[in-house]
Amino acid sequence: MKEFKVTPIRNGTVIDHIDCGMALKVLRIIGVSSNNVSSPISVLMHVPSKKEGFKDVVKVEDRELDPKEVDKISLISPDATINIIRDFNVAEKYKVTLPQVVRGIVRCGNPSCITNLNEPVEPEFSVESKKPPVLRCIYCDRILDDTAEHLI
Amino acid sequence: MEFKGLDIVSIRDLTREQIEFVLDLSEKMIPYARGEKFTKMLEGRILANLFFEPSTRTRMSFETAMARLGGRTLEMSHPSMMSIAKGETLADTIRMVESYSDAIVLRHPHEGAARLAAKFSRSPVINAGDGAGQHPTQTLLDLFTIRRDKQHIEGIKVALVGDLKYGRTAHSLAEALTLFGAEVTFVAPASLQMPRETVKQVEKLGGKPKLTSKLEEVIKDIDVLYVTRIQRERFPDPSEYLKVAGSYRIDNTLLREAKQNLTVMHPLPRVDEIAPEVDYTQHAKYFEQAFNGVPVRMALLSLVLGGEL
Ligand SMILES: Nc1ncnc2c1ncn2[C@@H]1O[C@H](COP(=O)(O)OP(=O)(O)OP(=O)(O)O)[C@@H](O)[C@H]1O
Ligand SMILES: [Mg+2]
Ligand SMILES: [Zn+2]
């Protein structure tokens, strides 16, 4: 039995099992703002999860995510699942996975890091632990403190 | 062991075996570093000394090292005027300098600069300090100094004292010492104590670091006292600075409590962490330590440039 708190969508993406409180950051990642969206977006916050505790859910109509967006979501919500909805049904489902190397999606938090200057390189991090995500800048060697705040 | 073309950005890039290899070769370099023997092994080779920040010791010792090996050094006369001010990226400077030289030594105010340079340079890059970041040749010469003095590093009790929080070289040294089986103690006021990350790293390497703010508590037991500078700028309140700096001042009264063969080291320049009277005791090894920068850098240069003794 399916229970919907919002109107079902015909085609689009459901980002499920988002860490509680991260839904608005997910919206920022997928670049949602009032002037670039034509289809509805629903955001559910703090809903009970069958798995454990609470979760956030974001549903976007008529849109699929690109791999960079999925990588960014994995950084702030390592347990999120991406459900691609076609014709009202879940056509594809996959868990986000944090890559071993994170390149070009998050800035280094160290203001004195060479990658924060005008150099022709993308910031790059090695992932030291996936849960919780621990990122080390391969240039300045610092651990990134507040990942969500440094997303590009 | 293959070193030719290798970048030396962080001491973590080297395994224990590689470090030992460098230290063994450094030992062989000593008579050449002193000018007692001569070699032309790097004749015709050019080292670019790129110092975007003032440095006397490190810059000169690289230049001396290269000259003692028969090679030549290119100096950048006014780095700040030359490229940074013109808005040239470091990447471009490196691509240009690389075409004039066989290896690059880089000192730069920003962390990660040497790693970036290594990405853009086909010839080897040696990090001579990147901001508050790494300074691997300092770590190597510190290890070399202890090993020469004590014959080995394993089991040696080393206390690092001073500003352990901001001084990245203290972090690298603590890790490297642990890798070699030394026992480390961190002596600093709470506000300047070793960061958790480094303490954890030392533990991961099998060390059991002791942390204390009182030098008197450990002075009797240690074999090496490694003194670093406490910077006035770290203290908003000047009287607080004087109090802290005063409590870690090394003089002969303090050293009376120490083992006879305690080695006192300091990366220099010192301000007043070590009283001049200590210079005349057998404890003082900091000038020797400064000299050791030459054979160690000779060893590294000969390795990355493929020279043979
Ligand atoms: N047509 C639709 N419109 C809107 N949301 C949908 C639609 N179909 C499924 N969903 C939502 O997508 C998510 C995944 O749906 P699914 O039916 O796979 O649930 P599930 O079996 O609980 O999955 P999971 O094990 O990933 O939690 C759920 O949050 C569900 O509410
Ligand atoms: Mg579910
Ligand atoms: Zn960085």
Coordinates of C-alpha atoms and ligand atoms in Angstrom, one line a residue:
Chain A
M1 CA 0.0 0.0 0.0
K2 CA 1.3 3.4 -0.9
E3 CA 0.6 6.3 1.3
F4 CA 1.2 9.8 -0.2
K5 CA 1.3 12.9 1.8
V6 CA 1.6 14.8 -1.5
T7 CA 0.1 14.3 -4.9
P8 CA 1.8 11.5 -6.8
I9 CA 4.1 12.6 -9.6
R10 CA 3.9 11.2 -13.1
N11 CA 7.6 11.7 -14.1
G12 CA 10.4 13.0 -12.0
T13 CA 12.7 12.1 -9.1
V14 CA 12.1 11.3 -5.5
I15 CA 15.1 11.9 -3.3
D16 CA 14.3 9.7 -0.3
H17 CA 16.0 9.0 3.1
I18 CA 17.7 12.4 3.2
D19 CA 19.3 13.1 6.6
C20 CA 16.8 14.9 8.8
G21 CA 17.2 18.7 8.4
M22 CA 19.1 18.5 5.1
A23 CA 16.1 18.9 2.7
L24 CA 16.7 22.6 2.1
K25 CA 20.4 21.9 1.3
V26 CA 19.3 19.3 -1.2
L27 CA 17.2 22.0 -2.8
R28 CA 20.1 24.2 -3.0
I29 CA 22.2 21.5 -4.6
I30 CA 19.7 20.8 -7.3
G31 CA 19.6 24.5 -8.0
V32 CA 16.0 25.2 -7.1
S33 CA 14.9 28.7 -6.8
S34 CA 11.7 30.4 -7.4
N35 CA 12.6 31.6 -10.9
N36 CA 13.9 28.5 -12.6
V37 CA 11.3 25.9 -11.8
S38 CA 8.3 25.2 -13.9
S39 CA 7.0 22.0 -12.3
P40 CA 6.0 21.5 -8.7
I41 CA 8.5 20.5 -6.0
S42 CA 7.5 19.0 -2.8
V43 CA 9.5 18.9 0.3
L44 CA 8.7 16.7 3.3
M45 CA 10.6 17.3 6.4
H46 CA 10.9 15.2 9.5
V47 CA 8.7 12.3 8.4
P48 CA 9.0 9.0 10.2
S49 CA 11.2 6.5 8.3
K50 CA 10.4 2.8 8.1
K51 CA 14.1 2.1 8.5
E52 CA 14.8 4.2 11.6
G53 CA 14.1 7.6 13.1
F54 CA 13.1 10.4 10.8
K55 CA 14.0 11.6 7.4
D56 CA 13.4 14.3 4.8
V57 CA 12.2 13.7 1.3
V58 CA 12.3 15.9 -1.8
K59 CA 10.2 15.2 -4.9
V60 CA 10.9 17.0 -8.2
E61 CA 8.7 16.7 -11.2
D62 CA 10.0 16.3 -14.8
R63 CA 13.6 16.3 -13.9
E64 CA 16.4 13.8 -13.4
L65 CA 19.6 14.5 -11.5
D66 CA 23.1 14.7 -13.0
P67 CA 25.9 12.8 -11.5
K68 CA 27.5 15.9 -9.9
E69 CA 24.3 16.6 -8.1
V70 CA 24.1 13.1 -6.8
D71 CA 27.7 13.2 -5.6
K72 CA 26.9 16.4 -3.7
I73 CA 23.9 14.9 -2.1
S74 CA 26.0 11.9 -1.0
L75 CA 28.3 14.4 0.8
I76 CA 25.5 15.7 3.0
S77 CA 23.2 12.7 3.2
P78 CA 25.2 9.4 2.7
D79 CA 22.0 7.3 3.1
A80 CA 19.8 9.1 0.5
T81 CA 18.2 7.0 -2.2
I82 CA 17.3 8.3 -5.7
N83 CA 14.1 7.1 -7.1
I84 CA 13.3 7.8 -10.7
I85 CA 9.6 7.9 -11.3
R86 CA 8.2 7.2 -14.7
D87 CA 4.5 7.0 -15.3
F88 CA 3.8 7.1 -11.5
N89 CA 6.0 4.2 -10.7
V90 CA 9.5 3.8 -9.4
A91 CA 11.3 2.9 -12.5
E92 CA 14.9 3.0 -11.1
K93 CA 16.2 3.2 -7.6
Y94 CA 19.7 3.6 -6.4
K95 CA 21.6 4.7 -3.2
V96 CA 23.9 7.6 -3.5
T97 CA 27.5 6.6 -3.1
L98 CA 30.3 8.8 -2.0
P99 CA 33.2 8.5 -4.5
Q100 CA 36.7 7.8 -3.3
V101 CA 37.9 11.1 -4.7
V102 CA 35.7 14.2 -4.6
R103 CA 36.6 16.7 -7.3
G104 CA 35.2 20.1 -8.2
I105 CA 32.0 19.9 -6.1
V106 CA 33.2 21.4 -2.8
R107 CA 35.6 24.1 -1.9
C108 CA 38.4 23.8 0.6
G109 CA 37.5 25.4 4.0
N110 CA 41.0 26.6 4.6
P111 CA 41.0 30.2 3.3
S112 CA 44.8 30.0 2.9
C113 CA 44.6 26.9 0.7
I114 CA 46.1 27.4 -2.7
T115 CA 42.9 26.1 -4.3
N116 CA 41.1 29.2 -2.9
L117 CA 43.3 31.4 -5.0
N118 CA 42.9 32.0 -8.7
E119 CA 44.7 28.9 -9.8
P120 CA 43.6 26.7 -12.7
V121 CA 42.7 23.6 -10.6
E122 CA 39.6 22.1 -9.2
P123 CA 39.5 21.5 -5.5
E124 CA 40.1 17.9 -4.8
F125 CA 39.6 15.8 -1.7
S126 CA 40.3 12.2 -0.7
V127 CA 37.5 10.6 1.2
E128 CA 38.9 9.3 4.5
S129 CA 35.7 7.9 5.8
K130 CA 32.3 7.6 4.2
K131 CA 30.1 7.6 7.3
P132 CA 30.2 10.3 8.4
P133 CA 31.9 11.8 5.3
V134 CA 35.4 12.9 6.2
L135 CA 37.2 14.8 3.4
R136 CA 40.8 15.7 3.3
C137 CA 42.1 18.4 0.8
I138 CA 44.8 16.8 -1.3
Y139 CA 46.5 20.1 -1.6
C140 CA 46.6 21.6 1.9
D141 CA 46.0 18.3 3.7
R142 CA 43.3 19.8 6.0
I143 CA 40.1 18.0 6.9
L144 CA 37.1 19.8 5.6
D145 CA 34.9 20.9 8.6
D146 CA 31.6 22.0 7.4
T147 CA 31.0 20.2 4.1
A148 CA 27.5 21.5 3.4
E149 CA 28.7 25.1 3.7
H150 CA 31.4 24.6 1.1
L151 CA 29.5 23.0 -1.7
I152 CA 30.1 24.7 -5.0
Chain B
M1 CA 65.1 2.3 -4.5
E2 CA 63.9 4.7 -7.2
F3 CA 63.8 8.4 -6.3
K4 CA 64.5 9.9 -9.7
G5 CA 61.9 12.5 -10.6
L6 CA 60.0 12.0 -7.3
D7 CA 58.3 15.1 -5.7
I8 CA 58.9 15.6 -2.1
V9 CA 55.8 17.5 -0.9
S10 CA 55.0 16.0 2.4
I11 CA 57.0 13.6 4.7
R12 CA 54.0 11.4 4.5
D13 CA 54.8 10.8 0.8
L14 CA 57.9 8.8 2.0
T15 CA 57.8 5.3 3.5
R16 CA 60.0 4.5 6.5
E17 CA 62.4 2.6 4.2
Q18 CA 62.7 5.6 1.9
I19 CA 63.4 7.9 4.8
E20 CA 66.1 5.6 6.1
F21 CA 67.6 5.5 2.6
V22 CA 67.7 9.3 2.5
L23 CA 69.3 9.4 6.0
D24 CA 71.9 6.8 5.1
L25 CA 72.9 8.8 2.0
S26 CA 72.9 12.0 4.0
E27 CA 75.5 10.4 6.3
K28 CA 77.7 9.7 3.2
M29 CA 77.3 13.3 2.1
I30 CA 78.8 14.8 5.3
P31 CA 82.4 15.1 4.1
Y32 CA 81.2 16.6 0.9
A33 CA 78.9 19.0 2.8
R34 CA 81.9 20.1 4.9
G35 CA 84.1 20.6 1.8
E36 CA 86.5 17.9 2.8
K37 CA 85.7 15.9 -0.3
F38 CA 84.5 17.0 -3.7
T39 CA 82.0 15.7 -6.3
K40 CA 80.7 16.9 -9.6
M41 CA 77.8 14.5 -9.7
L42 CA 75.2 17.2 -10.6
E43 CA 77.5 19.1 -13.0
G44 CA 75.4 20.8 -15.6
R45 CA 72.2 20.5 -13.6
I46 CA 70.1 23.5 -12.6
L47 CA 68.0 23.9 -9.5
A48 CA 65.4 26.6 -9.4
N49 CA 65.0 28.1 -5.9
L50 CA 61.5 29.6 -5.9
F51 CA 61.0 31.5 -2.6
F52 CA 57.9 33.5 -2.5
E53 CA 58.5 34.2 1.1
P54 CA 61.7 35.3 2.9
S55 CA 63.9 32.5 4.1
T56 CA 67.6 32.5 4.9
R57 CA 68.4 29.1 6.3
T58 CA 66.4 26.9 3.9
R59 CA 67.2 28.9 0.8
M60 CA 70.9 29.1 1.5
S61 CA 71.2 25.5 2.5
F62 CA 69.6 24.3 -0.7
E63 CA 72.0 26.6 -2.7
T64 CA 75.0 25.3 -0.8
A65 CA 73.8 21.7 -1.2
M66 CA 73.4 22.2 -5.0
A67 CA 76.8 23.9 -5.2
R68 CA 78.5 21.1 -3.2
L69 CA 77.2 18.6 -5.7
G70 CA 78.6 20.6 -8.6
G71 CA 75.2 21.9 -9.8
R72 CA 73.9 25.5 -10.1
T73 CA 71.0 27.3 -8.7
L74 CA 68.7 29.8 -10.2
E75 CA 67.3 32.4 -7.8
M76 CA 64.3 34.5 -8.3
S77 CA 65.3 37.9 -7.2
H78 CA 62.1 39.6 -6.2
P79 CA 59.4 37.0 -6.3
S80 CA 56.7 39.2 -4.9
M81 CA 57.4 41.8 -7.6
M82 CA 58.0 39.3 -10.3
S83 CA 54.9 37.2 -10.5
I84 CA 52.5 37.4 -7.7
A85 CA 52.2 41.1 -8.1
K86 CA 51.6 40.7 -11.9
G87 CA 48.8 38.4 -11.1
E88 CA 50.5 35.4 -12.7
T89 CA 49.2 32.1 -11.3
L90 CA 51.6 29.8 -9.5
A91 CA 50.7 27.2 -12.2
D92 CA 52.0 29.5 -14.9
T93 CA 55.2 30.4 -13.0
I94 CA 55.9 26.8 -12.5
R95 CA 55.4 25.9 -16.1
M96 CA 57.8 28.6 -17.1
V97 CA 60.5 27.9 -14.4
E98 CA 60.3 24.2 -15.2
S99 CA 61.5 24.8 -18.7
Y100 CA 64.6 26.6 -17.3
S101 CA 65.6 24.0 -14.7
D102 CA 65.9 20.4 -13.7
A103 CA 64.3 20.6 -10.3
I104 CA 62.3 23.1 -8.3
V105 CA 62.5 24.0 -4.7
L106 CA 59.4 26.0 -3.6
R107 CA 58.6 28.1 -0.6
H108 CA 55.2 29.7 -0.8
P109 CA 52.8 31.4 1.6
H110 CA 49.8 29.3 0.8
E111 CA 49.1 25.7 1.9
G112 CA 49.0 23.2 -0.8
A113 CA 51.2 25.3 -3.2
A114 CA 53.8 22.6 -3.5
R115 CA 51.3 19.9 -4.3
L116 CA 49.9 22.2 -7.0
A117 CA 53.4 22.9 -8.3
A118 CA 54.1 19.2 -8.5
K119 CA 51.0 18.7 -10.6
F120 CA 52.1 21.3 -13.2
S121 CA 55.8 20.4 -13.2
R122 CA 57.3 17.5 -15.0
S123 CA 60.6 17.9 -13.1
P124 CA 60.7 17.1 -9.4
V125 CA 59.4 19.6 -6.9
I126 CA 60.7 19.8 -3.3
N127 CA 58.5 21.6 -0.8
A128 CA 60.5 24.0 1.3
G129 CA 57.5 25.1 3.3
D130 CA 54.0 26.0 2.2
G131 CA 52.4 28.5 4.5
A132 CA 51.5 26.7 7.7
G133 CA 51.7 23.5 5.8
Q134 CA 54.4 20.9 5.2
H135 CA 58.2 21.3 5.3
P136 CA 59.5 17.8 4.7
T137 CA 63.2 18.6 4.5
Q138 CA 63.1 20.1 7.9
T139 CA 61.6 16.9 9.3
L140 CA 64.3 14.8 7.5
L141 CA 67.1 16.9 8.9
D142 CA 65.5 16.7 12.4
L143 CA 65.4 12.9 12.2
F144 CA 68.9 12.9 10.8
T145 CA 70.2 15.0 13.7
I146 CA 68.6 12.7 16.3
R147 CA 69.9 9.6 14.6
R148 CA 73.4 10.9 14.3
D149 CA 73.4 12.0 17.9
K150 CA 71.8 8.9 19.4
Q151 CA 72.7 6.3 16.8
H152 CA 69.1 5.3 16.5
I153 CA 65.6 6.8 16.9
E154 CA 63.7 3.8 18.2
G155 CA 63.0 4.0 21.9
I156 CA 64.3 7.6 22.2
K157 CA 62.2 9.8 24.4
V158 CA 61.6 13.1 22.7
A159 CA 59.7 16.1 24.2
L160 CA 58.4 18.7 21.8
V161 CA 58.0 22.0 23.5
G162 CA 56.5 25.4 22.5
D163 CA 53.8 26.2 20.0
L164 CA 52.6 22.8 19.0
K165 CA 49.3 23.9 17.8
Y166 CA 50.1 26.1 14.8
G167 CA 53.6 24.8 13.9
R168 CA 52.9 22.2 11.3
T169 CA 56.5 21.1 11.3
A170 CA 56.0 20.0 14.9
H171 CA 53.1 17.9 13.7
S172 CA 55.1 16.2 10.9
L173 CA 58.0 15.6 13.2
A174 CA 55.7 14.0 15.9
E175 CA 54.3 11.6 13.3
A176 CA 57.7 10.8 11.8
L177 CA 59.3 10.2 15.2
T178 CA 56.5 7.8 16.0
L179 CA 56.9 6.0 12.7
F180 CA 60.5 5.4 13.8
G181 CA 59.5 4.2 17.3
A182 CA 60.4 7.2 19.4
E183 CA 58.3 8.1 22.4
V184 CA 56.9 11.6 22.1
T185 CA 55.8 14.0 24.8
F186 CA 54.0 17.2 23.9
V187 CA 54.8 20.1 26.3
A188 CA 52.7 23.2 25.7
P189 CA 50.2 25.5 27.4
A190 CA 46.6 24.2 26.8
S191 CA 46.0 26.9 24.2
L192 CA 49.0 25.9 22.1
Q193 CA 48.8 22.1 22.7
M194 CA 49.1 19.6 19.8
P195 CA 45.9 19.4 17.8
R196 CA 43.7 16.3 18.3
E197 CA 44.1 15.3 14.8
T198 CA 47.9 14.9 15.2
V199 CA 47.5 13.2 18.6
K200 CA 45.2 10.7 16.9
Q201 CA 47.5 10.2 14.0
V202 CA 50.4 9.5 16.4
E203 CA 48.2 6.9 18.2
K204 CA 47.3 5.3 14.9
L205 CA 51.0 4.9 14.2
G206 CA 51.3 3.0 17.5
G207 CA 52.5 5.9 19.7
K208 CA 51.3 6.7 23.2
P209 CA 52.0 10.4 23.4
K210 CA 52.0 12.2 26.7
L211 CA 50.6 15.7 26.9
T212 CA 51.6 18.1 29.6
S213 CA 52.0 21.8 30.2
K214 CA 54.9 21.4 32.6
L215 CA 58.4 21.0 31.3
E216 CA 59.7 20.3 34.8
E217 CA 57.7 17.1 34.9
V218 CA 59.4 15.6 32.0
I219 CA 62.9 17.2 31.8
K220 CA 64.5 14.4 33.9
D221 CA 63.3 11.5 31.7
I222 CA 63.9 12.7 28.1
D223 CA 66.7 12.2 25.7
V224 CA 65.8 15.0 23.2
L225 CA 64.3 18.3 23.9
Y226 CA 62.9 19.9 20.7
V227 CA 62.2 23.6 21.3
T228 CA 60.0 25.6 19.0
R229 CA 59.2 29.3 19.0
I230 CA 56.1 30.7 20.7
Q231 CA 54.9 33.6 18.6
R232 CA 53.9 36.7 20.4
E233 CA 51.1 37.2 17.9
R234 CA 49.2 34.2 19.2
F235 CA 48.5 36.0 22.4
P236 CA 46.0 38.9 22.6
D237 CA 47.3 39.7 26.0
P238 CA 51.1 40.6 26.2
S239 CA 51.4 39.7 29.8
E240 CA 50.0 36.2 29.1
Y241 CA 52.6 35.8 26.4
L242 CA 55.4 36.8 28.7
K243 CA 54.2 34.3 31.3
V244 CA 53.9 31.4 28.8
A245 CA 57.2 32.2 27.0
G246 CA 59.0 32.5 30.3
S247 CA 57.8 29.2 31.6
Y248 CA 59.4 27.4 28.6
R249 CA 62.7 29.2 28.5
I250 CA 65.6 26.7 28.4
D251 CA 68.6 27.7 30.5
N252 CA 71.3 26.0 32.5
T253 CA 69.3 26.0 35.7
L254 CA 66.6 23.9 34.0
L255 CA 69.1 21.7 32.3
R256 CA 70.8 20.8 35.6
E257 CA 67.8 18.5 36.1
A258 CA 68.3 16.8 32.8
K259 CA 70.1 13.7 31.7
Q260 CA 73.8 14.4 31.0
N261 CA 73.4 13.5 27.3
L262 CA 70.1 15.3 26.7
T263 CA 70.1 16.8 23.2
V264 CA 68.6 20.2 22.8
M265 CA 67.3 21.1 19.3
H266 CA 65.7 24.1 17.7
P267 CA 64.8 24.7 14.1
L268 CA 66.1 28.3 14.4
P269 CA 65.8 31.2 14.3
R270 CA 65.4 31.4 18.1
V271 CA 64.3 34.5 19.9
D272 CA 64.8 33.9 23.6
E273 CA 63.5 30.3 24.0
I274 CA 67.0 29.1 24.6
A275 CA 69.4 31.2 26.8
P276 CA 72.8 31.8 25.1
E277 CA 74.6 30.1 28.0
V278 CA 73.2 26.8 26.8
D279 CA 75.2 27.2 23.5
Y280 CA 78.3 26.3 25.4
T281 CA 77.0 23.1 26.9
Q282 CA 77.2 19.7 25.3
H283 CA 73.4 19.7 25.2
A284 CA 73.3 22.3 22.4
K285 CA 72.9 20.6 19.0
Y286 CA 70.9 23.3 17.2
F287 CA 73.8 24.6 15.1
E288 CA 74.8 21.1 14.1
Q289 CA 71.1 20.6 13.3
A290 CA 71.2 23.7 11.0
F291 CA 74.4 22.3 9.3
N292 CA 72.7 19.0 8.8
G293 CA 70.3 20.7 6.4
V294 CA 73.1 20.6 3.9
P295 CA 73.9 16.9 3.7
V296 CA 70.2 16.0 3.9
R297 CA 69.3 18.3 1.1
M298 CA 72.3 17.1 -0.9
A299 CA 71.1 13.6 -0.5
L300 CA 67.6 14.5 -1.6
L301 CA 68.8 16.5 -4.6
S302 CA 71.1 13.8 -5.8
L303 CA 68.3 11.3 -5.5
V304 CA 65.6 13.2 -7.3
L305 CA 68.1 14.3 -10.0
G306 CA 69.6 10.9 -10.4
G307 CA 73.2 11.7 -9.4
E308 CA 75.6 9.1 -8.2
L309 CA 78.3 9.4 -5.6
Ligands
LIG1 N1 4.5 8.4 -8.2 C1 5.1 8.9 -7.1 N2 5.0 10.1 -6.8 C2 5.6 10.6 -5.7 N3 6.3 9.9 -4.8 C3 6.5 8.6 -5.1 C4 5.9 8.0 -6.2 N4 6.2 6.7 -6.3 C5 7.0 6.5 -5.2 N5 7.2 7.6 -4.5 C6 8.0 7.8 -3.3 O1 9.3 7.4 -3.6 C7 9.9 6.7 -2.5 C8 10.3 5.3 -3.0 O2 9.2 4.6 -3.3 P1 9.1 3.0 -3.0 O3 7.7 2.6 -3.5 O4 10.3 2.4 -3.7 O5 9.1 3.0 -1.4 P2 10.0 2.0 -0.4 O6 9.7 0.6 -0.8 O7 9.7 2.4 0.9 O8 11.5 2.3 -0.8 P3 12.7 2.4 0.1 O9 13.1 1.0 0.5 O10 13.8 3.1 -0.7 O11 12.4 3.2 1.3 C9 8.9 6.7 -1.4 O12 9.2 7.8 -0.6 C10 7.6 7.0 -2.1 O13 6.7 7.7 -1.3
MG2 MG 10.6 3.8 2.3
ZN3 ZN 42.9 22.8 0.9

